[in-house]
Short mmCIF file of C-alpha atoms in Angstrom, two decimals:
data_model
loop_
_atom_site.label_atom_id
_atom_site.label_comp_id
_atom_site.label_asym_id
_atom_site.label_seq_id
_atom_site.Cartn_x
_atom_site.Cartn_y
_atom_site.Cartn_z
CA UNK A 15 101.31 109.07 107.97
CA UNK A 16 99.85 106.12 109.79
CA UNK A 17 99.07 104.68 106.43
CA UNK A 18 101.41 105.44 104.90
CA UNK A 19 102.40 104.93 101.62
CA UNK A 20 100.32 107.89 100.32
CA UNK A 21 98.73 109.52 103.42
CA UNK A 22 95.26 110.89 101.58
CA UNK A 23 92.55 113.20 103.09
CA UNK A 24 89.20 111.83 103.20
CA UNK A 25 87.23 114.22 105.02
CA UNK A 26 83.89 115.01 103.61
CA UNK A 27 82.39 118.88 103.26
CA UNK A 28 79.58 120.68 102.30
CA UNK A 29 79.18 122.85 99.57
CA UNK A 30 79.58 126.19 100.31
CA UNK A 31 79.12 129.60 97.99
CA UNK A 32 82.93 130.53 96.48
CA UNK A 33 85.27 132.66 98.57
CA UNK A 34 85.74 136.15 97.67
CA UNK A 35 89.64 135.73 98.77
CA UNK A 36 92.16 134.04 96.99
CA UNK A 37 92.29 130.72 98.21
CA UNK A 38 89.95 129.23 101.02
CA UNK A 39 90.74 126.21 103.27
CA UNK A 40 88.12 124.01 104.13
CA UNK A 41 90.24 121.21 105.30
CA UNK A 42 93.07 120.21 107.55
CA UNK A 43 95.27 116.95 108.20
CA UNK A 44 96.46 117.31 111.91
CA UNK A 45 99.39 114.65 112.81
CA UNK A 46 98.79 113.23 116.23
CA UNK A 47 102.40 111.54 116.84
CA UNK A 48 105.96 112.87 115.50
CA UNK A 49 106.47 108.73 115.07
CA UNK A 50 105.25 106.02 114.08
CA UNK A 51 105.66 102.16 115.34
CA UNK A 52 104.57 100.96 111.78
CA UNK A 53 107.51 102.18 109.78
CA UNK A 54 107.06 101.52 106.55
CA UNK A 55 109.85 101.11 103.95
CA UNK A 56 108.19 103.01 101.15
CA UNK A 57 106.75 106.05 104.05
CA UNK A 58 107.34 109.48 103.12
CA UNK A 59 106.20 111.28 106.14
CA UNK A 60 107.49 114.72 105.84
CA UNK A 61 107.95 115.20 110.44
CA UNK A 62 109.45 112.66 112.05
CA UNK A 63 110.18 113.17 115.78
CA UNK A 64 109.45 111.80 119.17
CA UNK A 65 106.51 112.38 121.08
CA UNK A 66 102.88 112.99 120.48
CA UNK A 67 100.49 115.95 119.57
CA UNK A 68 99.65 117.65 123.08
CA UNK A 69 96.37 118.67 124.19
CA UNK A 70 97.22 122.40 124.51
CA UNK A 71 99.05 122.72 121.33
CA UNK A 72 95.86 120.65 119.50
CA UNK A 73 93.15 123.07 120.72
CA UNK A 74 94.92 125.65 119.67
CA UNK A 75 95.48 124.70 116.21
CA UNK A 76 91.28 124.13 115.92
CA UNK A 77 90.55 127.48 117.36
CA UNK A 78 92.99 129.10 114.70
CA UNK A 79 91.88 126.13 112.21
CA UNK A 80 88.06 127.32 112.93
CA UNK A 81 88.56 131.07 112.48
CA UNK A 82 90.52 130.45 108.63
CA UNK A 83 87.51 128.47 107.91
CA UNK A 84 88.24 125.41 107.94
CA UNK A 85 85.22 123.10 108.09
CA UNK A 86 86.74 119.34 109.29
CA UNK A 87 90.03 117.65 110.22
CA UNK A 88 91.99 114.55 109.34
CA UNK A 89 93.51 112.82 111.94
CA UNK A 90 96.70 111.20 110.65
CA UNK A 91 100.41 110.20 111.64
CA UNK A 92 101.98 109.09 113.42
CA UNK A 93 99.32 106.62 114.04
CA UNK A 94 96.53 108.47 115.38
CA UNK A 95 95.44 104.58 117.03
CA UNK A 96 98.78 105.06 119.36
CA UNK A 97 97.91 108.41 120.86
CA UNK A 98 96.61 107.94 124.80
CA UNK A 99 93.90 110.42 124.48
CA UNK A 100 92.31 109.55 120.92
CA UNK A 101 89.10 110.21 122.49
CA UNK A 102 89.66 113.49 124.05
CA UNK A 103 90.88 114.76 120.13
CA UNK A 104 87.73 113.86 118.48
CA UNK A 105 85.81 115.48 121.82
CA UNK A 106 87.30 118.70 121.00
CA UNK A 107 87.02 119.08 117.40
CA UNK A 108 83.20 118.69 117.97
CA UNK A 109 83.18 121.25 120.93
CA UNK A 110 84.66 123.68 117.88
CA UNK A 111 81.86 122.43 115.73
CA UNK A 112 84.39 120.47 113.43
CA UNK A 113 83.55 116.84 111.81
CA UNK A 114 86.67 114.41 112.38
CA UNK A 115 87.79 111.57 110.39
CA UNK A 116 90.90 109.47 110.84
CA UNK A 117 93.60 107.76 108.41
CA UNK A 118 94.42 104.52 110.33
CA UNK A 119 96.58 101.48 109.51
CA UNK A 120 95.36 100.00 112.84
CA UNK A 121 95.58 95.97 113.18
CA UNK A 122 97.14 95.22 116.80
CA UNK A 123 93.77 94.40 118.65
CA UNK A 124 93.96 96.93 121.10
CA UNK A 125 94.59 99.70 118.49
CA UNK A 126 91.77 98.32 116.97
CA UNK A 127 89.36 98.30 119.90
CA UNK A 128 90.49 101.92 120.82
CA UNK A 129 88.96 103.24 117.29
CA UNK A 130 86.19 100.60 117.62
CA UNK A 131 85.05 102.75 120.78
CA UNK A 132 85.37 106.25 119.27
CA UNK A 133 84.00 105.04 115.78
CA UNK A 134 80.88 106.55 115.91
CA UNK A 135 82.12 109.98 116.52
CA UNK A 136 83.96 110.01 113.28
CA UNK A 137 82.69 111.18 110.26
CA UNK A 138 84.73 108.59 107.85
CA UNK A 139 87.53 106.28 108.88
CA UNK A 140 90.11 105.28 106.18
CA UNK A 141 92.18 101.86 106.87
CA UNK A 142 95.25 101.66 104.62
CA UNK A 143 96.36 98.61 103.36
CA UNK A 144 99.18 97.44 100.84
CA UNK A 145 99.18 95.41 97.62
CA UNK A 146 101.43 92.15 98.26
CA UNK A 147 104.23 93.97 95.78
CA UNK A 148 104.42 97.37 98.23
CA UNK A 149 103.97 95.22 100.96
CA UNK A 150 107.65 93.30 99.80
CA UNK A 151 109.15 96.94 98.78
CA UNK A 152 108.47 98.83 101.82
CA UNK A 153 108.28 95.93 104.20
CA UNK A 154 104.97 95.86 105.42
CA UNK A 155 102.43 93.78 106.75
CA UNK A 156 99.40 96.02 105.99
CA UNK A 157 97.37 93.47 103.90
CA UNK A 158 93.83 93.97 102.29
CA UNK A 159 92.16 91.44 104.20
CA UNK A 160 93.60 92.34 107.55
CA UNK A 161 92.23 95.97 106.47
CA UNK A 162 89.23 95.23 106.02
CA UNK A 163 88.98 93.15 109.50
CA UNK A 164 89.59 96.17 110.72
CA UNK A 165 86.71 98.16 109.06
CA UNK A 166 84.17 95.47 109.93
CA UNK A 167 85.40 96.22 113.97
CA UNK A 168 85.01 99.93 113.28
CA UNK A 169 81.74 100.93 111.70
CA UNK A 170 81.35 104.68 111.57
CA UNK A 171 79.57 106.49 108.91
CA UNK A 172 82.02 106.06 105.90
CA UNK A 173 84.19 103.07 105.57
CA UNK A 174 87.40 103.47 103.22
CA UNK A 175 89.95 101.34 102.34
CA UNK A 176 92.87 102.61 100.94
CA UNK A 177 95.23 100.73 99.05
CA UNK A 178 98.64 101.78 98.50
CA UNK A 179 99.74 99.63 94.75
CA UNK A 180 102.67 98.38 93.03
CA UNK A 181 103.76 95.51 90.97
CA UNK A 182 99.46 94.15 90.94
CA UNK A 183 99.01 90.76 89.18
CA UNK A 184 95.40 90.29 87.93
CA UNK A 185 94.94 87.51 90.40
CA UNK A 186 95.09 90.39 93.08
CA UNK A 187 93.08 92.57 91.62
CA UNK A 188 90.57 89.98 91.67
CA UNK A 189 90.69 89.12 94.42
CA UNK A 190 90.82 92.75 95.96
CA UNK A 191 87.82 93.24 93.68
CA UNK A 192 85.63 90.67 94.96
CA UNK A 193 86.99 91.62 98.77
CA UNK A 194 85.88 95.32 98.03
CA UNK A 195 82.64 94.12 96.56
CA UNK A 196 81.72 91.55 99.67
CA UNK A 197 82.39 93.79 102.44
CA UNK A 198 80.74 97.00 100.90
CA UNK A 199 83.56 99.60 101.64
CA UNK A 200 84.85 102.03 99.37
CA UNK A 201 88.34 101.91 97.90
CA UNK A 202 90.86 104.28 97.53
CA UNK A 203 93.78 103.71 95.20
CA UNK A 204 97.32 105.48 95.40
CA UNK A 205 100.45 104.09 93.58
CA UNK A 206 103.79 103.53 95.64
CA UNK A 207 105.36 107.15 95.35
CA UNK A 208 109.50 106.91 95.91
CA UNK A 209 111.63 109.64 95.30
CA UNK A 210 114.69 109.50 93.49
CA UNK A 211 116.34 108.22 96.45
CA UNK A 212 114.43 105.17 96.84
CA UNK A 213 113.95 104.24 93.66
CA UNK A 214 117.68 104.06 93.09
CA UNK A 215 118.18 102.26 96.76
CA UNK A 216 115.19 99.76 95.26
CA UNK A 217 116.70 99.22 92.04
CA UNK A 218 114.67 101.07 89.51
CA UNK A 219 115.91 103.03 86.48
CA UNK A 220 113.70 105.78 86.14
CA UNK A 221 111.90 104.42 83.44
CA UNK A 222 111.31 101.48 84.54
CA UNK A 223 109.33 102.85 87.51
CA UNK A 224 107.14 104.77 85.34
CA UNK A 225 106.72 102.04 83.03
CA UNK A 226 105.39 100.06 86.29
CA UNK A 227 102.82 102.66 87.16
CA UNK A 228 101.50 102.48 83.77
CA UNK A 229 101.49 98.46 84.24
CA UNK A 230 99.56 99.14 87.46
CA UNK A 231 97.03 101.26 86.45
CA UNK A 232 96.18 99.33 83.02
CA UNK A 233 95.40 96.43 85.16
CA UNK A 234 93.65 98.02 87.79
CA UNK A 235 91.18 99.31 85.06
CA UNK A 236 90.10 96.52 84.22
CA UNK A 237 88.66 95.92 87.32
CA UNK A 238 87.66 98.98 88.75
CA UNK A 239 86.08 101.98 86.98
CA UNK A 240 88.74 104.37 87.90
CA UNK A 241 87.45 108.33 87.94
CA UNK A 242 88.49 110.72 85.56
CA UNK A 243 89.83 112.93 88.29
CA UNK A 244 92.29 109.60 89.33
CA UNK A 245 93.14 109.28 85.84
CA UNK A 246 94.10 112.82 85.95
CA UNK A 247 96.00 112.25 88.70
CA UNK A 248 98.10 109.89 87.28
CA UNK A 249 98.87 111.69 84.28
CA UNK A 250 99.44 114.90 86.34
CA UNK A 251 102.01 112.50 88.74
CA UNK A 252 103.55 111.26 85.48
CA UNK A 253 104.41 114.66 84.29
CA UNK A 254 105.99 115.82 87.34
CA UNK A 255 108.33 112.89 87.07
CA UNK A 256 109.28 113.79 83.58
CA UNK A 257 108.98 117.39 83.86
CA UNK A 258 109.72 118.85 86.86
CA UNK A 259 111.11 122.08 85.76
CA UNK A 260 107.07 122.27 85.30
CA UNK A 261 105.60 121.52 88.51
CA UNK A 262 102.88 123.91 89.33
CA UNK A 263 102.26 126.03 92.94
CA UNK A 264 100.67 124.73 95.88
CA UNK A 265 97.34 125.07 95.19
CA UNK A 266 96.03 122.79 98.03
CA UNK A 267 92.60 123.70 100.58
CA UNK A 268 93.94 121.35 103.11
CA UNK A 269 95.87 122.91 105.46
CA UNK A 270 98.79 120.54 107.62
CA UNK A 271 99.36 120.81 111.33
CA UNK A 272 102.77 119.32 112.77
CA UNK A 273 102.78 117.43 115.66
CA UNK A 274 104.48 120.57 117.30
CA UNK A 275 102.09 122.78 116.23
CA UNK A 276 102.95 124.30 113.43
CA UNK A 277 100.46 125.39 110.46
CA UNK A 278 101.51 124.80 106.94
CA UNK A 279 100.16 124.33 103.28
CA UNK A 280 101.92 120.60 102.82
CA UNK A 281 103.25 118.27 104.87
CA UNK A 282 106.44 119.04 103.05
CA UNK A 283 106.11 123.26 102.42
CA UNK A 284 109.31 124.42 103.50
CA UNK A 285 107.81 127.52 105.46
CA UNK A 286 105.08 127.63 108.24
CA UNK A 287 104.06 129.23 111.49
CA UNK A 288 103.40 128.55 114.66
CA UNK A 289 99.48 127.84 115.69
CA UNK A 290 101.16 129.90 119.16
CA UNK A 291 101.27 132.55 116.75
CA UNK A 292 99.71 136.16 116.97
CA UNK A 293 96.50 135.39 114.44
CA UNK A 294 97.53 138.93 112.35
CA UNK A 295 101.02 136.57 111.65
CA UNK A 296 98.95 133.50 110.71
CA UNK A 297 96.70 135.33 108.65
CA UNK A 298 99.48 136.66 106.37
CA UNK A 299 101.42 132.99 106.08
CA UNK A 300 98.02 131.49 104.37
CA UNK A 301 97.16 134.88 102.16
CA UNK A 302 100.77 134.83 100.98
CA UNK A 303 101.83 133.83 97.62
CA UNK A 304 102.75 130.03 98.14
CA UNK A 305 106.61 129.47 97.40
CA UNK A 306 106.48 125.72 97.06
CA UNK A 307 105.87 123.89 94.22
CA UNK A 308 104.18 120.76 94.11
CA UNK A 309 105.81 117.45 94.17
CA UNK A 310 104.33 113.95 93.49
CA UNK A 311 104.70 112.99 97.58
CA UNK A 312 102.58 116.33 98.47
CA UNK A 313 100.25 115.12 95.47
CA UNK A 314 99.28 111.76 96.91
CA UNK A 315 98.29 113.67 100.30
CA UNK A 316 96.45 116.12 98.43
CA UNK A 317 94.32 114.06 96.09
CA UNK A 318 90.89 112.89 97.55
CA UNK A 319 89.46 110.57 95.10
CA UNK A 320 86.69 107.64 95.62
CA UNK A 321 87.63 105.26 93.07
CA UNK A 322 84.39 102.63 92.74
#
């Protein structure tokens, strides 16, 4: 997702009083492309198609989106920089009363001048970068500097870089620290997440890879105070690895829109429904019992954690 080596939601809420129902939504990623020019090697985009989110299908999905509840939208992939009316999407969101923020991995100049001129509308942007050992596994050029070039061109009200990590060296982390600390943004952290799949096509034993995240995150606390609620994530991401007959329900409040238009509970549920939908038929997918269970992909998107 535009990132994407761990598309994350970092849209901001209010507190509100507890729901009376079941579960409450306050939040929703909406995918502006069914592509993306970026392609990384490590991406695990759950929709990938041609064409881009259309302005029909898009207000729509906020009226629906408004009347569930939900108080603010994500813009991700695709890359939401690449989509011709950027401007018109944030325009509408605010006619529903909805605060937007974007996940970006903008760098081509005019990508960057096109969120440069909308950047005050947004309520946070989020620029993802790569460490230099995901940039080599998934191909990328997404580095931390050129990241943060991009957040100094974009100044909304909440700057976050988000770094997708593997293989760190404390040289690096250094150096990311003192970046981080220079420039004043906030930092998001999210290890490289491959399925079994990739690992195998990258060469890891399945140890191995876990032994790597453990590497990873040692080192990165020694530079960063890393949040109990990321160091619960990690654990949490851990045991679904080696214990997936254990993998709890979707328990997520952020909601997922397709590119297409349809609504669903993760990027990768297996079920949805159309936003064309009657609203009696939407209202029963998202008070149903959720049939998927949570995997360490859908984890990465779900997590929103501001590591200092």
């Amino acid at each position: 997702m535009g990132q994407h080596g761990g598309a994350v939601n970092t849209v901001t809420q209010p507190e509100r009083p507890p729901a009376l129902t079941r579960q409450r939504f306050r939040s929703a990623l909406i995918s502006t492309a069914g592509h993306c020019k970026i392609a990384c090697g490590f991406c695990f985009r759950a929709d990938r198609a041609h064409g881009f989110l259309d302005i029909a299908t898009y207000t729509r999905a906020l009226s629906r989106l408004r009347e569930t509840g939900v108080e603010a939208i994500c813009l991700t992939g695709g890359e939401p920089a690449h989509h011709p009316q950027l401007r018109q999407l944030v325009r509408l969101a605010h006619q529903f009363g909805i605060p937007v923020s974007t996940v970006t991995s903008a760098r081509d100049p005019d990508d960057v001048d096109r969120l440069a001129d909308i950047a005050r509308l947004l309520a946070n942007v989020t620029v993802s970068a790569d460490s230099a050992g995901a940039m080599a596994l998934g191909r990328t050029t997404r580095s931390v500097a050129s990241a943060i070039t991009t957040l100094e061109q974009v100044p909304p009200a909440e700057r976050v870089l988000h770094l997708t990590y593997w293989k760190l060296t404390a040289q690096e982390c250094h150096d990311v620290y003192e970046r981080i600390h220079k420039s004043g943004v906030q930092i998001q952290l999210s290890p490289v997440a491959l399925d079994d799949t990739a690992r195998q096509r990258a060469g890891f034993t399945f140890y191995n890879y876990l032994a790597q995240q453990r590497e990873d995150a040692d080192l990165l606390g020694r530079y960063f105070q890393l949040t109990p609620r990321f160091q619960e994530y990690l654990t949490a991401l851990r045991a679904m690895h080696l214990y997936p007959e254990r993998r709890p329900s979707c328990a997520s409040a952020t909601l997922y829109v397709s590119a297409s238009g349809e609504i669903r509970r993760c990027p990768y549920g297996k079920t949805g429904v159309s936003v064309r939908a009657p609203r009696a038929e939407i209202s029963r997918f998202l008070q149903a019992e959720p049939q998927d269970r949570t995997t360490p992909e859908c984890a990465a998107i779900c997590r929103a954690d501001d590591t200092p």
